[in-house]
Amino acid sequence: MQFAGELIWKGRAWPAAEIVGQTGETFAFKTGGKGRPLELVGPAAWWRNFSDLNLDDPSAILDFTRRRGDPFGLLSPTTQGDTGGWKYLSGLLKLAASCWTTIIPPTSLCTNFDNGHIIEALLASPMFDVTFVPHVAEIRIGASVRRGLNVHIIPKDLGAYMVASAVLHLEDQVAMAICQHCGDWFELKRRGSMYCSPSCRAAASTEAKKGRNNHG
Ligand SMILES: [Zn+2]
């Protein structure tokens, strides 16, 4: 039986985030504004971007916080966040990422027959902080639809969302690739896809046209 659960993330990215200080290896950041609401259904492959993040680079830290949010959900217009737990989270996600090939970039395959020990390590981590909410939903069986039991997986914070995404990707051995426009990891649903989204594909094609025009 396939696992009948749906990962749902409702959070906030902080486009106005700024670094305010550094203590040892830890950067503190603050933000103004209301942030940008994010609502995602299903796992996202950019947990691998977090696993690759250079935590000594303030601009990489800001870029992630501005686009995705604060992994530990501390940041708000009235409270600062910091990168205190980021190394631990990134190490955990590195462990998950080690199950994917890096031989022929940008495509990356999860070819292990058994990922159980890595999934177990992720589930045992305090970072995997999720609530399971059972509910009745439409279940598709071939051409017919019936109503039946389903589970929503609600992560406590963005970090838990990324760990849960990694767990689901390990379970389904999802093939991934790096977007040739924005550099984000994405689920490779069709062989040879180069972009994470229609908007990245469109942006890349606009740039290519501009490039051609500039060269006469
Ligand atoms: Zn992209």
Tab-separated table of C-alpha atoms and ligand atoms in Angstrom:
chain	number	residue	atom	x	y	z
A	1	MET	CA	0.000	0.000	0.000
A	2	GLN	CA	1.167	3.506	-0.789
A	3	PHE	CA	1.509	5.890	2.120
A	4	ALA	CA	-1.695	8.006	2.073
A	5	GLY	CA	-0.450	11.212	3.654
A	6	GLU	CA	-0.146	14.770	2.479
A	7	LEU	CA	2.560	17.125	3.714
A	8	ILE	CA	1.257	20.666	4.132
A	9	TRP	CA	3.367	23.705	4.953
A	10	LYS	CA	2.007	27.141	5.800
A	11	GLY	CA	4.711	29.605	6.675
A	12	ARG	CA	6.275	32.907	5.831
A	13	ALA	CA	9.319	33.986	3.824
A	14	TRP	CA	11.026	37.176	4.934
A	15	PRO	CA	12.093	39.246	1.883
A	16	ALA	CA	13.190	42.118	4.157
A	17	ALA	CA	15.525	40.001	6.345
A	18	GLU	CA	18.894	41.570	7.278
A	19	ILE	CA	21.930	40.307	9.219
A	20	VAL	CA	22.367	42.241	12.471
A	21	GLY	CA	25.357	40.557	14.081
A	22	GLN	CA	27.651	37.586	14.445
A	23	THR	CA	28.689	35.658	17.567
A	24	GLY	CA	31.276	33.015	16.777
A	25	GLU	CA	29.832	31.032	13.863
A	26	THR	CA	26.271	32.145	14.526
A	27	PHE	CA	24.643	34.969	12.571
A	28	ALA	CA	21.665	36.873	13.988
A	29	PHE	CA	19.064	38.353	11.656
A	30	LYS	CA	16.043	40.612	11.894
A	31	THR	CA	13.231	41.638	9.575
A	32	GLY	CA	10.649	44.329	8.984
A	33	GLY	CA	7.449	44.025	6.985
A	34	LYS	CA	4.821	41.303	7.136
A	35	GLY	CA	6.736	38.700	5.187
A	36	ARG	CA	5.433	36.729	2.219
A	37	PRO	CA	2.965	33.926	3.063
A	38	LEU	CA	3.962	30.518	1.702
A	39	GLU	CA	1.556	27.629	1.295
A	40	LEU	CA	2.918	24.366	-0.026
A	41	VAL	CA	1.217	21.036	-0.546
A	42	GLY	CA	3.573	18.100	-0.876
A	43	PRO	CA	7.319	17.863	-0.308
A	44	ALA	CA	9.746	20.342	-1.913
A	45	ALA	CA	13.157	19.253	-3.179
A	46	TRP	CA	14.919	22.488	-2.134
A	47	TRP	CA	15.709	20.899	1.238
A	48	ARG	CA	18.821	19.902	-0.710
A	49	ASN	CA	19.657	23.585	-1.263
A	50	PHE	CA	19.624	23.963	2.509
A	51	SER	CA	21.868	20.905	2.901
A	52	ASP	CA	24.352	22.560	0.480
A	53	LEU	CA	24.156	26.019	2.078
A	54	ASN	CA	27.458	27.662	3.058
A	55	LEU	CA	26.699	28.655	6.650
A	56	ASP	CA	29.769	30.947	6.794
A	57	ASP	CA	28.309	33.088	4.017
A	58	PRO	CA	25.878	35.752	5.298
A	59	SER	CA	24.493	36.355	1.791
A	60	ALA	CA	23.621	32.649	1.388
A	61	ILE	CA	21.877	32.727	4.785
A	62	LEU	CA	19.918	35.845	3.832
A	63	ASP	CA	19.027	34.487	0.407
A	64	PHE	CA	17.485	31.392	2.001
A	65	THR	CA	15.619	33.373	4.678
A	66	ARG	CA	14.285	35.878	2.145
A	67	ARG	CA	13.006	33.174	-0.224
A	68	ARG	CA	11.940	30.373	2.172
A	69	GLY	CA	11.842	31.709	5.711
A	70	ASP	CA	13.511	30.944	9.027
A	71	PRO	CA	13.946	27.152	9.543
A	72	PHE	CA	13.254	27.445	13.268
A	73	GLY	CA	10.391	29.927	13.004
A	74	LEU	CA	11.909	32.427	15.435
A	75	LEU	CA	11.982	35.369	13.067
A	76	SER	CA	9.178	37.935	13.100
A	77	PRO	CA	9.048	41.743	12.911
A	78	THR	CA	9.346	41.747	16.721
A	79	THR	CA	11.786	38.851	17.299
A	80	GLN	CA	15.209	38.142	15.829
A	81	GLY	CA	16.309	34.779	14.484
A	82	ASP	CA	19.761	33.227	14.345
A	83	THR	CA	21.627	30.395	12.642
A	84	GLY	CA	22.320	28.568	15.941
A	85	GLY	CA	20.646	25.278	14.947
A	86	TRP	CA	21.259	25.532	11.203
A	87	LYS	CA	24.421	23.423	11.158
A	88	TYR	CA	22.677	20.510	12.845
A	89	LEU	CA	19.711	20.704	10.469
A	90	SER	CA	21.979	20.997	7.450
A	91	GLY	CA	24.013	17.974	8.650
A	92	LEU	CA	20.847	15.906	8.993
A	93	LEU	CA	19.756	16.877	5.472
A	94	LYS	CA	23.273	16.122	4.142
A	95	LEU	CA	22.796	12.580	5.474
A	96	ALA	CA	19.543	12.310	3.495
A	97	ALA	CA	21.129	13.871	0.371
A	98	SER	CA	23.911	11.247	0.487
A	99	CYS	CA	21.339	8.740	-0.851
A	100	TRP	CA	21.261	10.575	-4.204
A	101	THR	CA	23.840	10.354	-6.988
A	102	THR	CA	25.965	13.334	-7.986
A	103	ILE	CA	27.672	11.615	-10.895
A	104	ILE	CA	25.879	13.188	-13.844
A	105	PRO	CA	24.652	16.643	-12.822
A	106	PRO	CA	22.143	18.209	-12.965
A	107	THR	CA	20.193	14.908	-12.678
A	108	SER	CA	20.393	13.126	-9.327
A	109	LEU	CA	18.925	9.695	-8.671
A	110	CYS	CA	18.043	7.892	-5.444
A	111	THR	CA	18.851	4.348	-6.446
A	112	ASN	CA	19.366	2.631	-3.062
A	113	PHE	CA	17.151	-0.412	-2.694
A	114	ASP	CA	16.738	0.236	1.028
A	115	ASN	CA	16.800	3.748	2.563
A	116	GLY	CA	15.238	2.538	5.806
A	117	HIS	CA	18.196	3.295	8.087
A	118	ILE	CA	18.419	6.911	6.854
A	119	ILE	CA	14.637	7.402	7.179
A	120	GLU	CA	14.911	6.010	10.711
A	121	ALA	CA	17.650	8.535	11.581
A	122	LEU	CA	15.504	11.392	10.263
A	123	LEU	CA	12.384	10.234	12.134
A	124	ALA	CA	14.392	9.935	15.374
A	125	SER	CA	15.658	13.525	15.149
A	126	PRO	CA	13.983	16.226	17.280
A	127	MET	CA	13.977	18.286	14.044
A	128	PHE	CA	11.274	15.955	12.672
A	129	ASP	CA	8.549	17.683	14.659
A	130	VAL	CA	5.257	17.021	12.877
A	131	THR	CA	1.615	16.466	13.753
A	132	PHE	CA	-0.478	13.862	11.951
A	133	VAL	CA	-4.042	14.993	11.377
A	134	PRO	CA	-6.396	12.267	10.124
A	135	HIS	CA	-9.275	13.296	7.897
A	136	VAL	CA	-11.529	11.927	5.171
A	137	ALA	CA	-10.559	12.787	1.607
A	138	GLU	CA	-11.199	11.633	-1.926
A	139	ILE	CA	-9.044	8.637	-2.809
A	140	ARG	CA	-8.515	7.769	-6.448
A	141	ILE	CA	-8.383	4.070	-7.309
A	142	GLY	CA	-7.878	3.700	-11.040
A	143	ALA	CA	-10.763	5.512	-12.706
A	144	SER	CA	-13.020	5.547	-9.633
A	145	VAL	CA	-13.027	7.847	-6.640
A	146	ARG	CA	-14.136	7.013	-3.128
A	147	ARG	CA	-13.940	8.877	0.169
A	148	GLY	CA	-11.582	7.387	2.727
A	149	LEU	CA	-8.982	7.928	5.407
A	150	ASN	CA	-6.107	10.284	4.687
A	151	VAL	CA	-3.558	11.998	6.903
A	152	HIS	CA	-2.279	15.557	6.772
A	153	ILE	CA	1.308	15.917	7.969
A	154	ILE	CA	1.697	19.351	9.569
A	155	PRO	CA	5.291	20.358	10.374
A	156	LYS	CA	6.025	22.604	13.357
A	157	ASP	CA	8.428	24.812	11.408
A	158	LEU	CA	10.239	25.137	8.091
A	159	GLY	CA	13.046	22.877	9.351
A	160	ALA	CA	10.544	20.115	10.137
A	161	TYR	CA	8.982	20.663	6.690
A	162	MET	CA	12.371	20.112	5.029
A	163	VAL	CA	13.112	16.972	7.073
A	164	ALA	CA	9.623	15.599	6.302
A	165	SER	CA	10.170	16.398	2.598
A	166	ALA	CA	13.440	14.433	2.696
A	167	VAL	CA	11.686	11.482	4.391
A	168	LEU	CA	8.973	11.382	1.698
A	169	HIS	CA	11.537	11.732	-1.110
A	170	LEU	CA	13.618	8.904	0.374
A	171	GLU	CA	10.530	6.716	0.670
A	172	ASP	CA	9.503	7.354	-2.957
A	173	GLN	CA	13.118	7.453	-4.261
A	174	VAL	CA	12.323	10.634	-6.149
A	175	ALA	CA	14.649	11.663	-8.997
A	176	MET	CA	15.770	15.293	-8.801
A	177	ALA	CA	17.565	17.936	-10.814
A	178	ILE	CA	18.946	21.445	-10.299
A	179	CYS	CA	17.014	24.221	-12.046
A	180	GLN	CA	19.244	25.737	-14.728
A	181	HIS	CA	17.741	29.165	-14.079
A	182	CYS	CA	17.387	29.606	-10.294
A	183	GLY	CA	19.627	26.824	-8.954
A	184	ASP	CA	16.877	25.209	-6.837
A	185	TRP	CA	16.582	21.449	-6.580
A	186	PHE	CA	13.265	20.169	-7.939
A	187	GLU	CA	11.493	16.835	-8.421
A	188	LEU	CA	12.292	15.483	-11.864
A	189	LYS	CA	8.890	14.392	-13.137
A	190	ARG	CA	9.843	14.262	-16.806
A	191	ARG	CA	13.278	13.111	-18.000
A	192	GLY	CA	15.398	15.963	-19.279
A	193	SER	CA	13.447	18.794	-17.570
A	194	MET	CA	15.829	21.677	-16.940
A	195	TYR	CA	13.688	24.114	-14.970
A	196	CYS	CA	11.868	23.934	-11.641
A	197	SER	CA	8.785	25.838	-12.837
A	198	PRO	CA	7.119	27.364	-15.903
A	199	SER	CA	8.236	30.811	-14.693
A	200	CYS	CA	11.920	29.755	-14.615
A	201	ARG	CA	11.578	28.223	-18.087
A	202	ALA	CA	10.021	31.461	-19.391
A	203	ALA	CA	12.697	33.627	-17.731
A	204	ALA	CA	15.480	31.478	-19.194
A	205	SER	CA	13.995	31.674	-22.685
A	206	THR	CA	13.604	35.483	-22.432
A	207	GLU	CA	17.275	35.740	-21.414
A	208	ALA	CA	18.350	33.485	-24.262
A	209	LYS	CA	16.453	35.698	-26.758
A	210	LYS	CA	18.039	38.836	-25.296
A	211	GLY	CA	21.457	37.187	-25.592
A	212	ARG	CA	20.840	36.378	-29.270
A	213	ASN	CA	19.680	39.962	-29.997
A	214	ASN	CA	22.753	41.435	-28.304
A	215	HIS	CA	25.011	39.327	-30.471
A	216	GLY	CA	23.319	40.709	-33.609
B	1	ZN	ZN	13.970	27.540	-11.027
